Tab-separated table of C-alpha atoms and ligand atoms in Angstrom:
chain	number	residue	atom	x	y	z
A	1	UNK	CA	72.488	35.438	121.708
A	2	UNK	CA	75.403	34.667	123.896
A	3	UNK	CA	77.663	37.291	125.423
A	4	UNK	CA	80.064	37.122	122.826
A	5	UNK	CA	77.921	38.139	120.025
A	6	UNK	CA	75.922	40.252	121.625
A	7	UNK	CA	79.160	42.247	122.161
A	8	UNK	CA	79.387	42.410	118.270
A	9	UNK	CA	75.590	41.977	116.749
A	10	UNK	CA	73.105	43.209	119.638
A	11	UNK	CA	71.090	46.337	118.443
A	12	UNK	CA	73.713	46.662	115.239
A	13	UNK	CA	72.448	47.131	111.855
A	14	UNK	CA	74.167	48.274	108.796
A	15	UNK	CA	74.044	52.312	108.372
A	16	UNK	CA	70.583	51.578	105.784
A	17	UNK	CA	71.700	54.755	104.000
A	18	UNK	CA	74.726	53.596	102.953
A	19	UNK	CA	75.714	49.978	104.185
A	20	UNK	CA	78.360	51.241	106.512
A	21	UNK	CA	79.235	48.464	108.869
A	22	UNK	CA	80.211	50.484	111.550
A	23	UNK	CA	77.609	52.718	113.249
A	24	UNK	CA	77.916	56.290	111.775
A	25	UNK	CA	78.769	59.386	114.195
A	26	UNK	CA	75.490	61.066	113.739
A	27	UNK	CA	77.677	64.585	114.458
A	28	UNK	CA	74.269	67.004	114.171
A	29	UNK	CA	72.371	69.502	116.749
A	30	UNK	CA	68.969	68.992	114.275
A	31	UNK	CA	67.384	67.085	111.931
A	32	UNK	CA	64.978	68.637	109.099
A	33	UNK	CA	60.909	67.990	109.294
A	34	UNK	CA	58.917	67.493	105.948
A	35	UNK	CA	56.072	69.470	107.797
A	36	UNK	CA	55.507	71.117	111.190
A	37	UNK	CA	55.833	67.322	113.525
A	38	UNK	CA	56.578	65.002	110.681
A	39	UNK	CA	59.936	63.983	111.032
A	40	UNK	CA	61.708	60.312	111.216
A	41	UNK	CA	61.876	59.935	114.967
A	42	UNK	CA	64.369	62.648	115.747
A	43	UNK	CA	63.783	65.909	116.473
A	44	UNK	CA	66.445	67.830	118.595
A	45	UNK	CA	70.255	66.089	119.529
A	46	UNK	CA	69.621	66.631	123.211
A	47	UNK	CA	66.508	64.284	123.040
A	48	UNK	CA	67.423	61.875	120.260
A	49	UNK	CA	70.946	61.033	118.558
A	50	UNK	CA	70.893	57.661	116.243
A	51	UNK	CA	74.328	56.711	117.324
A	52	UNK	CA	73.549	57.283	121.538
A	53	UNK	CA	70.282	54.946	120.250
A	54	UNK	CA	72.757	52.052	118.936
A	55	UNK	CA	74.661	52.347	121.966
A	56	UNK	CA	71.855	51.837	124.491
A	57	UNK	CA	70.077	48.932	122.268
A	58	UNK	CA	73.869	47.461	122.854
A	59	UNK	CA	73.662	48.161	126.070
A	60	UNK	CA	70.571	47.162	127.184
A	61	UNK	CA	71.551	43.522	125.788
A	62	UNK	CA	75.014	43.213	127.408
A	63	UNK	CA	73.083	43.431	130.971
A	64	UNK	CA	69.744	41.917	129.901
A	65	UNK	CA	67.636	44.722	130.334
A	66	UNK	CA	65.021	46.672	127.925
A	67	UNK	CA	66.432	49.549	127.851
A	68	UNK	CA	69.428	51.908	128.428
A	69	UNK	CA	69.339	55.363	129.095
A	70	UNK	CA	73.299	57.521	128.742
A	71	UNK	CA	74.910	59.790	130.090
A	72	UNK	CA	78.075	62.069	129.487
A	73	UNK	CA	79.622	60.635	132.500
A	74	UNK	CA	78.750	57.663	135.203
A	75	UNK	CA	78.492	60.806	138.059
A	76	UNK	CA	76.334	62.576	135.330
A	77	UNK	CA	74.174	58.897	135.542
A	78	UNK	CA	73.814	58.320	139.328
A	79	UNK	CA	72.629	62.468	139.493
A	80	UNK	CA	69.906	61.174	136.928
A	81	UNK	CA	69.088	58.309	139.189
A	82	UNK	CA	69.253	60.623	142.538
A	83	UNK	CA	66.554	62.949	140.830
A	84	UNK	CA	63.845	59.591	141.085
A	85	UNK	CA	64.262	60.836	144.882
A	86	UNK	CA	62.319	63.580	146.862
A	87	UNK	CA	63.908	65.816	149.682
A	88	UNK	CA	63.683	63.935	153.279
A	89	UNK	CA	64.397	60.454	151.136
A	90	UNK	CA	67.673	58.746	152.378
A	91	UNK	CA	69.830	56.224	150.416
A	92	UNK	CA	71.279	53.717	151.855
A	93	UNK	CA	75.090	52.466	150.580
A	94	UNK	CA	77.925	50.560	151.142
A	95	UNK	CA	80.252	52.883	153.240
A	96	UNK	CA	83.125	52.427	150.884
A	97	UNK	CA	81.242	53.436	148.217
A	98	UNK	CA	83.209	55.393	145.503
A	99	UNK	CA	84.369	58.836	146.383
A	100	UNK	CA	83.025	60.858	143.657
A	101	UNK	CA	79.460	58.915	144.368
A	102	UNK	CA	80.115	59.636	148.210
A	103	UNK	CA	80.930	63.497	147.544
A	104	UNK	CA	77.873	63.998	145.330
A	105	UNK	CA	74.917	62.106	147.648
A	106	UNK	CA	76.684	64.197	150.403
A	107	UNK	CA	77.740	67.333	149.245
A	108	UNK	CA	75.491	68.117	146.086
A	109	UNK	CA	72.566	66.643	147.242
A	110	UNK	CA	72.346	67.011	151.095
A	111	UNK	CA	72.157	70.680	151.326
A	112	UNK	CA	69.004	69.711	148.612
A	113	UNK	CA	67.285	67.348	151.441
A	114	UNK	CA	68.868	64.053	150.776
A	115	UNK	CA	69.561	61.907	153.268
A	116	UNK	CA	72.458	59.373	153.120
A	117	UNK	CA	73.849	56.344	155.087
A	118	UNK	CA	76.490	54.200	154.420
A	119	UNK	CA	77.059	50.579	156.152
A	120	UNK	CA	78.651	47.382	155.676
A	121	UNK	CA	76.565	45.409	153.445
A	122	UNK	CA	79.059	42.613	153.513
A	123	UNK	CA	76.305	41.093	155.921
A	124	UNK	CA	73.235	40.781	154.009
A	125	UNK	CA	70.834	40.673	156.887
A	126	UNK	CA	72.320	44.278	158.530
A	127	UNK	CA	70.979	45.987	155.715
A	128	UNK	CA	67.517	44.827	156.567
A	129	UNK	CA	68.129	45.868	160.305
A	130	UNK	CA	69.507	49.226	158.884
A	131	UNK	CA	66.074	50.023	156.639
A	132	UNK	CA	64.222	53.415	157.836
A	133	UNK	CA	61.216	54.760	157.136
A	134	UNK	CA	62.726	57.464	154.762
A	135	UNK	CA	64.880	54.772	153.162
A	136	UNK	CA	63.972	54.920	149.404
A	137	UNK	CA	67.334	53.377	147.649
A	138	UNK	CA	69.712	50.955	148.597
A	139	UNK	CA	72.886	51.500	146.309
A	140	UNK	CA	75.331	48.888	145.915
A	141	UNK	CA	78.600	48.400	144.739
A	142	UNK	CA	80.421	45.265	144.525
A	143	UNK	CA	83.303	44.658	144.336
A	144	UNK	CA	84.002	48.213	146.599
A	145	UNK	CA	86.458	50.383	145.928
A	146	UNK	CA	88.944	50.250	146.672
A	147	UNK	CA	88.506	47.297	149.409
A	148	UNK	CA	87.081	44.442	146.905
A	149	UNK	CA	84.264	43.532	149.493
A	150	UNK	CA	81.619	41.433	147.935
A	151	UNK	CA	77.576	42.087	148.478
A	152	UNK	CA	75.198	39.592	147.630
A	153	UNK	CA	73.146	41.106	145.382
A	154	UNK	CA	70.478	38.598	144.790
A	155	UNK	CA	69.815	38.331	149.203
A	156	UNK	CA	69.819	42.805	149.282
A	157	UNK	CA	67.752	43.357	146.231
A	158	UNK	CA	64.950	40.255	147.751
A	159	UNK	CA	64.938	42.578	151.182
A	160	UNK	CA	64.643	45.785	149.370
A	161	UNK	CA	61.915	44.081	147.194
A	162	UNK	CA	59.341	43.464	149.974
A	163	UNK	CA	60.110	46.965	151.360
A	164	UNK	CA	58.900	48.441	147.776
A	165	UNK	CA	62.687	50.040	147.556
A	166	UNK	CA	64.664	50.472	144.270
A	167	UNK	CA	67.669	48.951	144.116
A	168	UNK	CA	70.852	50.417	142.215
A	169	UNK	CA	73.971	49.070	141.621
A	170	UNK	CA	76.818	49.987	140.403
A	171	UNK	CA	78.340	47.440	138.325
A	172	UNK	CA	81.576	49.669	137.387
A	173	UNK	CA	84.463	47.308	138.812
A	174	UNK	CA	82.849	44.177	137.659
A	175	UNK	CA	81.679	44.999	134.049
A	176	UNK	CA	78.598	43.476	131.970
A	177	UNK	CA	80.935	40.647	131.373
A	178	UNK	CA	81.412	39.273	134.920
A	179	UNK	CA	78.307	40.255	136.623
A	180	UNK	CA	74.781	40.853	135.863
A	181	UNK	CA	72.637	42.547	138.630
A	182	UNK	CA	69.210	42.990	136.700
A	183	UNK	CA	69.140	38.821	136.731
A	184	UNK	CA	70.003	39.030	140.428
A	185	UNK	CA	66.517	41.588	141.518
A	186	UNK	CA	67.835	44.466	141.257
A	187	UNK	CA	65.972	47.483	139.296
A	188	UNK	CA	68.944	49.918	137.947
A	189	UNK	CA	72.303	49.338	136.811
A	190	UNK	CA	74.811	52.078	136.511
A	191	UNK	CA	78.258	52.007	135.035
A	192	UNK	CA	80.888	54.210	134.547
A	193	UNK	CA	82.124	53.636	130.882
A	194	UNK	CA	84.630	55.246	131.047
A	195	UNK	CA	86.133	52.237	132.371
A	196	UNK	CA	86.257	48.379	131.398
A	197	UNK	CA	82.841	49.209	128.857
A	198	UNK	CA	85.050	51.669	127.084
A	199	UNK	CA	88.087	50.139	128.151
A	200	UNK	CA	91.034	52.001	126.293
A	201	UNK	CA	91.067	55.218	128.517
A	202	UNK	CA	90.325	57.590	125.986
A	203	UNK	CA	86.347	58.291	127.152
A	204	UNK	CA	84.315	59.830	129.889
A	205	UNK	CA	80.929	58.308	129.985
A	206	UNK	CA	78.296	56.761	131.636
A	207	UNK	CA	74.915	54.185	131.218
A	208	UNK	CA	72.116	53.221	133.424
A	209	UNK	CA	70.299	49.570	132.088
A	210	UNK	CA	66.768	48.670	133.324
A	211	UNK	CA	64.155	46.149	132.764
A	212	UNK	CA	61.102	48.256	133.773
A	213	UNK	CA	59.544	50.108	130.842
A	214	UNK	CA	57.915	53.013	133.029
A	215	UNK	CA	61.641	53.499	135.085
A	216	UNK	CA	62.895	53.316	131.798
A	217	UNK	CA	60.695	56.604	130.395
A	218	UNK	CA	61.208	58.340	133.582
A	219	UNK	CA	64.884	58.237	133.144
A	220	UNK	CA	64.905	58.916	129.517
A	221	UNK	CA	63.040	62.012	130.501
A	222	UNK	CA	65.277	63.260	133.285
A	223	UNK	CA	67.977	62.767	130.467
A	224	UNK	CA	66.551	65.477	128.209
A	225	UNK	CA	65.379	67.347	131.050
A	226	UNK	CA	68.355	67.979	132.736
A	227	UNK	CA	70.452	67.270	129.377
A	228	UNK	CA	73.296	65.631	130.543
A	229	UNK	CA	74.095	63.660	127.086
A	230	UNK	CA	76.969	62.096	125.513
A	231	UNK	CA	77.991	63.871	122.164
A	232	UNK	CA	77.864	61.061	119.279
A	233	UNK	CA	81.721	60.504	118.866
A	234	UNK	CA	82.183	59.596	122.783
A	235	UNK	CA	78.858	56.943	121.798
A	236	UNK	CA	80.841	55.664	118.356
A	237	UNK	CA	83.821	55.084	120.959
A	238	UNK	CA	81.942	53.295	123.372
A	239	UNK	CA	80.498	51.451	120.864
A	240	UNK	CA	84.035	50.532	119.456
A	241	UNK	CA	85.406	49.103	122.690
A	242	UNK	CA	82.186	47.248	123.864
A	243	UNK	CA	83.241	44.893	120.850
A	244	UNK	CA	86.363	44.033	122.667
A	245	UNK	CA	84.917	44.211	126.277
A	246	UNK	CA	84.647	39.588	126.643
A	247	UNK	CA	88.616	39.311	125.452
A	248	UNK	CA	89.725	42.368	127.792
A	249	UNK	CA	88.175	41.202	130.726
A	250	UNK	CA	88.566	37.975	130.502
A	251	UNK	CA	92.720	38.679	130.049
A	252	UNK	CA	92.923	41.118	133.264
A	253	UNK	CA	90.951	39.198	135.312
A	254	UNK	CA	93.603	36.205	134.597
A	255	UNK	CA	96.418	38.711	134.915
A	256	UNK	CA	95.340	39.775	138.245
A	257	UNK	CA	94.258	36.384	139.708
A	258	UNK	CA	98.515	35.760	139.238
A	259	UNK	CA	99.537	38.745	139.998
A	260	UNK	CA	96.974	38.650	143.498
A	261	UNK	CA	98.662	34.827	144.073
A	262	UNK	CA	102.023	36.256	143.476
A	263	UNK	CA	101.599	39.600	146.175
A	264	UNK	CA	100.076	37.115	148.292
A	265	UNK	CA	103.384	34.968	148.828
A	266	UNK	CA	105.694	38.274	148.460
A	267	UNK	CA	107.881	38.767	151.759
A	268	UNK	CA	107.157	42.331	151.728
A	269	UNK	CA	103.833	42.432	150.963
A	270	UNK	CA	101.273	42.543	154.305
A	271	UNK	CA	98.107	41.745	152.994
A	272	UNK	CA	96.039	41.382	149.857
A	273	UNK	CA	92.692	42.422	148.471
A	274	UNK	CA	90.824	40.319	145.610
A	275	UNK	CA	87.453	38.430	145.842
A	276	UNK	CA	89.162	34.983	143.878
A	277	UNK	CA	91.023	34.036	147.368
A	278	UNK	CA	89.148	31.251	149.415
A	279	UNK	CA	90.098	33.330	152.484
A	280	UNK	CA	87.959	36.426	151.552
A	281	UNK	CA	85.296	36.593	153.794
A	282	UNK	CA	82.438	36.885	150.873
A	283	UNK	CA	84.403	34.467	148.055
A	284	UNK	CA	81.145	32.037	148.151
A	285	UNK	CA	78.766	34.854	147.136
A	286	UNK	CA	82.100	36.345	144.421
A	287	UNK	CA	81.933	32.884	142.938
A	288	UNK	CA	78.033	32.588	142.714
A	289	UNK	CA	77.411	35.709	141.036
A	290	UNK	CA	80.251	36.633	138.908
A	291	UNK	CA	81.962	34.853	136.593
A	292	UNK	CA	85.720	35.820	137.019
A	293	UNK	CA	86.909	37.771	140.247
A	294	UNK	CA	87.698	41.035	138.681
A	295	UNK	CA	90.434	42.756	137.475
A	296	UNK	CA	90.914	44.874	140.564
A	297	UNK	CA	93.571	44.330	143.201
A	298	UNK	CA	94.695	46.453	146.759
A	299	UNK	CA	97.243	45.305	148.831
A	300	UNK	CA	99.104	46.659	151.723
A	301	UNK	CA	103.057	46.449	152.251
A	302	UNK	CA	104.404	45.346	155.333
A	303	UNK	CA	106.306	48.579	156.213
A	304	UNK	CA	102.828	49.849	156.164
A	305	UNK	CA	103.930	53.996	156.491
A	306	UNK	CA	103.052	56.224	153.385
A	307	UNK	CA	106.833	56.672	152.378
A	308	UNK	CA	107.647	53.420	151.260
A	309	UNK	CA	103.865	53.299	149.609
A	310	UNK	CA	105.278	56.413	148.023
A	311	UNK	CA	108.086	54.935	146.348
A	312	UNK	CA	106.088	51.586	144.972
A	313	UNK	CA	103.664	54.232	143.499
A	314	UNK	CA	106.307	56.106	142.082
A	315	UNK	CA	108.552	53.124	141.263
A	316	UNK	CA	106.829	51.210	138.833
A	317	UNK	CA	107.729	51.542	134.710
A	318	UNK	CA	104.895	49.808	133.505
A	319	UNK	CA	102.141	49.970	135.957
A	320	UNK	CA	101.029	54.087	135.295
A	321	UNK	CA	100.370	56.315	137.990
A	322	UNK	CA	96.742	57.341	137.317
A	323	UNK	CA	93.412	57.793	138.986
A	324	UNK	CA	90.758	55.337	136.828
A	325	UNK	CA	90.394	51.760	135.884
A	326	UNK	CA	89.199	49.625	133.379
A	327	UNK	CA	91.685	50.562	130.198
A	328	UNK	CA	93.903	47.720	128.171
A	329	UNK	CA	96.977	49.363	130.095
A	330	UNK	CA	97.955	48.572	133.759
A	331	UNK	CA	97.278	51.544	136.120
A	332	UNK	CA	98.397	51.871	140.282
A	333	UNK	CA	97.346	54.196	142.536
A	334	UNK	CA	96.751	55.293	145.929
A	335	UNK	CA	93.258	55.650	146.916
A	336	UNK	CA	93.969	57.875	150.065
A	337	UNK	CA	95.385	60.707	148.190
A	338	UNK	CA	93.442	60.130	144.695
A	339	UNK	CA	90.571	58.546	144.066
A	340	UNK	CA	89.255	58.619	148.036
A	341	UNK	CA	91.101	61.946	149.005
A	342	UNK	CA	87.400	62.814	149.361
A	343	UNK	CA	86.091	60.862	152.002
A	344	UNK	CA	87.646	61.863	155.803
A	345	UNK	CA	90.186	59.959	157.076
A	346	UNK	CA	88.437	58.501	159.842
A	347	UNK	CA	85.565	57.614	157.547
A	348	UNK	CA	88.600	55.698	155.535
A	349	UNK	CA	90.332	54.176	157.930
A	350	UNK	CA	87.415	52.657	159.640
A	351	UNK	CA	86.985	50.552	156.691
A	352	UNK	CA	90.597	49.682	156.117
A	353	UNK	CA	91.865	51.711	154.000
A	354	UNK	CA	94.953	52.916	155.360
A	355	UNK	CA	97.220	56.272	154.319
A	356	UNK	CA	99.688	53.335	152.578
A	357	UNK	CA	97.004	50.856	150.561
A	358	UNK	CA	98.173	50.647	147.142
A	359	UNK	CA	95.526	49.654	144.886
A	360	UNK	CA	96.130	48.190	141.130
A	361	UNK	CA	94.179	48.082	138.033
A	362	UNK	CA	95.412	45.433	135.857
A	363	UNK	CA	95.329	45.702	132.302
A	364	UNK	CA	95.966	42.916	129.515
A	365	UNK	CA	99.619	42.811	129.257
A	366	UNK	CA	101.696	40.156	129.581
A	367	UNK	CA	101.749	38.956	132.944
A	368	UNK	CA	105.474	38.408	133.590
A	369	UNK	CA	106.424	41.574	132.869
A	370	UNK	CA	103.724	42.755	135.152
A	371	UNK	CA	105.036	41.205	137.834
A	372	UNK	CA	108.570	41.982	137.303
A	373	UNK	CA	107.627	44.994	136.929
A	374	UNK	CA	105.657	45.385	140.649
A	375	UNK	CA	108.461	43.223	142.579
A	376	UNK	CA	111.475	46.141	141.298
A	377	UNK	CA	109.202	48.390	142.625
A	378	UNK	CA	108.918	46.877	145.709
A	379	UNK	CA	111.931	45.242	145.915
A	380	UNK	CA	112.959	49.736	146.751
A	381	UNK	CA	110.563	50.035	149.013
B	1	PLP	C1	84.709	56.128	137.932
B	1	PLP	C2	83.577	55.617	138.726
B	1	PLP	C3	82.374	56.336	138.813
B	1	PLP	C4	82.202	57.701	138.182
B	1	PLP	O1	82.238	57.653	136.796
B	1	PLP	P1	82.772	58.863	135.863
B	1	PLP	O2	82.616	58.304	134.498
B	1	PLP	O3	84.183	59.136	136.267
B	1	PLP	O4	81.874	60.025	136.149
B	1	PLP	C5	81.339	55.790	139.539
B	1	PLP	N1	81.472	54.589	140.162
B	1	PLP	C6	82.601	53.880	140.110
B	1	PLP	C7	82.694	52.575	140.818
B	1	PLP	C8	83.699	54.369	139.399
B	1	PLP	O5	84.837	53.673	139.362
C-alpha cells in the first residue's frame, strides 16, 4: 500500500458488529468475561481499548513499523521511552531539542539518575566523538525546534548501531508523511500527535512506532504499567485526521516553501530558517531523507530587539498567536518566551535563538493572504 491509502485503509476494518465504516469510540472502563479468563482479547481499558488498537495498527503502517504503542500525550511517550533507561545511563540529544523534552530528561529525570547531554548533531561524525561509556540513547530531532537544523539520520543511527545504542527520534516537525526514520536505522519513533498526525488542534496525544517485536512488548508494558493512555475519543480523533494527514502536509509545506522565498527577499527581514534553501548548511541530507522541507519556518527581523518582534507577534490577523504546530490553521510564535521559555538563555542563545526569533507554523490557507497577512505585520514593525 502506498502512503495515500494507507492513510485511509491500513489496520481499518468495518465495526464487524454493525458495519460502521468509521471506527467506533469504544467509550468503556471493562468488558464482560463468559468465565473467570475467557474473554475476547480485552480485559481492562487501561491495558486494551479496540479503538487505541485501530489507531496503532494505523500507525504502525504510516511509519513502516510493526507496531505502535500510545500515549495520552507525546511528553507522556518519551517518559515511556526514558523508563527503557537505568539510573547512571545518559542520553545523548541535539541541544535544541524541544523544551518540554529538555525540561523533563533534566528536571524529572535527573534528580532520578539520568544523565543528559545535548550537542550539535548537525555534524554526523561529532556524535561519534561525543559517545561515553554511560551513553545508552541518542535522541534526535530533525528538523529542531525551533532552528530547522537537519541530522542525518541514516549516518547517527549506523554509529549508534555498532555501539549497541537505541536510537529515538522524534519525528514531530516532519510528520509520517515527509520522513520515515525506522527505514533510515533507527529503533523508536516518537511523535507528538497533537500536531500535523492530528492536525486540526483540537487533541493532545502522543505515539511511539517500532519494528522490533520484543521493544515493542516492553513498551506496551510500561504503557499499562505506568498507565499513561489515551481515552478512546482522543484515538477516534486521531484516527479522523490521520485520513487527511498526505493533503495537509503536502499544502503547508508548499505554503511555507513561498512564504520562506518571500521572507527571504523581504527588506526587513534579517535572516531565514527552513531546510528547502540550497544555502542551509544540511539541505543535501533535508533533500535525501524527506520528501518536502517541512512546514516549519523561523526567521529573524533586521531590527533584531524584542519590541519590534513584539509587535509582528502581536500584529498579525491571520497568523494566531499560539504555542503548538501542526493544525490546518497558521500559528506564530516566539520561542524565547513560549515554547523555549524553559531552556536558559545562554543555553538559547548559543544556538541562535535570539530574545527576537519569530518562528511560524504554516497551515493550509491560501498563500496570498498569508503573506499579506505577515508583510502588514511587519511592514509596523
Ligand atoms: C509538542 C512536542 C512534543 C510534546 O508533545 P505533547 O503532545 O505536547 O506532549 C514533543 N516534541 C516535539 C518536537 C513537539 O513539538
Amino acid at each position: 500500500m502506498k502512503f495515500a491509502t494507507k492513510v485511509i485503509h491500513a489496520g481499518i476494518e468495518p465495526d464487524p458488529s454493525t458495519g460502521a465504516i468509521m471506527t467506533p469510540v469504544f467509550q468503556t472502563s471493562t468488558y464482560v468475561q463468559e468465565a473467570p479468563g475467557a474473554h475476547k482479547g480485552f480485559e481492562y481499558a487501561r491495558t486494551q481499548n479496540p479503538t487505541r488498537a485501530v489507531l496503532e495498527k494505523n500507525l504502525a503502517a504510516l511509519e513502516n513499523g510493526a507496531d505502535a504503542v500510545c500515549f495520552s500525550s507525546g511528553l507522556a511517550a518519551q517518559d515511556a521511552v526514558i523508563k527503557l533507561l537505568r539510573p547512571g545511563d545518559e542520553v545523548l540529544s541535539v541541544n535544541d531539542l524541544y523544551g518540554g523534552s529538555y525540561r523533563q530528561m533534566v528536571r524529572v529525570y535527573g534528580p532520578w539518575g539520568l544523565k543528559s547531554r545535548y550537542i550539535d548533531m548537525a555534524d554526523a561524525t561529532s556524535v561519534e566523538a561525543a559517545i561515553r561509556p554511560e551513553t545508552r540513547m541518542l535522541w534526535i530531532e530533525t528538523p529542531t525546534n525551533p532552528m530547522l537544523n537537519i541530522v542525518d539520520i541514516a549516518a547517527v543511527c549506523a554509529i549508534a548501531r555498532e555501539k549497541g545504542i537505541l536510537t529515538v527520534v522524534d519525528n514531530t516537525f516532519a510528520s509520517p508523511y515527509l520522513q520515515n526514520p525506522l527505514d533510515l536505522g533507527a529503533d523508536i519513533v516518537l511523535h507528538s500527535a497533537t500536531k500535523y498526525i492530528g492536525g486540526h488542534s483540537d487533541v493532545v496525544h502522543g505515539c511511539l512506532i517500532v519494528k522490533d517485536s520484543a521493544l515493542a512488548e516492553g513498551l506496551h508494558f510500561i504503557q499499562n504499567a505506568s498507565g499513561a493512555v489515551p481515552g478512546p475519543q482522543d484515538c477516534f480523533l486521531i484516527l479522523r485526521g490521520i485520513k487527511t494527514l498526505h493533503l495537509r502536509v503536502q499544502r503547508a509545506c508548499e505554503n511555507a516553501a513561498a512564504i520562506a522565498r518571500h521572507l527571504a527577499a523581504h527588506p526587513k527581514v534579517e535572516k531565514v530558517y527552513w531546510p528547502g534553501f540550497e544555502h542551509h548548511p544540511n539541505h543535501g541530507v533535508a533533500r535525501k531523507q524527506m520528501r518536502m522541507f517541512g512546514a516549519m519556518v523561523s526567521f529573524d527581523l533586521k531590527n533584531n530587539t524584542p519590541e519590534a518582534a513584539r509587535t509582528v507577534l502581536s500584529g498579525t490577523r491571520l497568523f494566531a498567536l499560539a504555542e503548538s504546530l501542526g493544525g490546518v490553521e497558521s500559528l506564530i510564535g516566539h520561542p524565547a518566551s513560549m515554547t523555549h521559555a524553559s531552556i536558559p538563555r545562554e543555553e538559547r542563545l548559543k544556538v541562535g535563538l535570539t530574545d527576537s526569533l519569530i518562528r511560524l507554523s504554516v497551515g493550509v490557507e491560501d498563500v496570498s493572504d498569508l503573506i499579506d497577512d505577515l508583510d502588514a505585520a511587519i511592514a509596523k514593525a
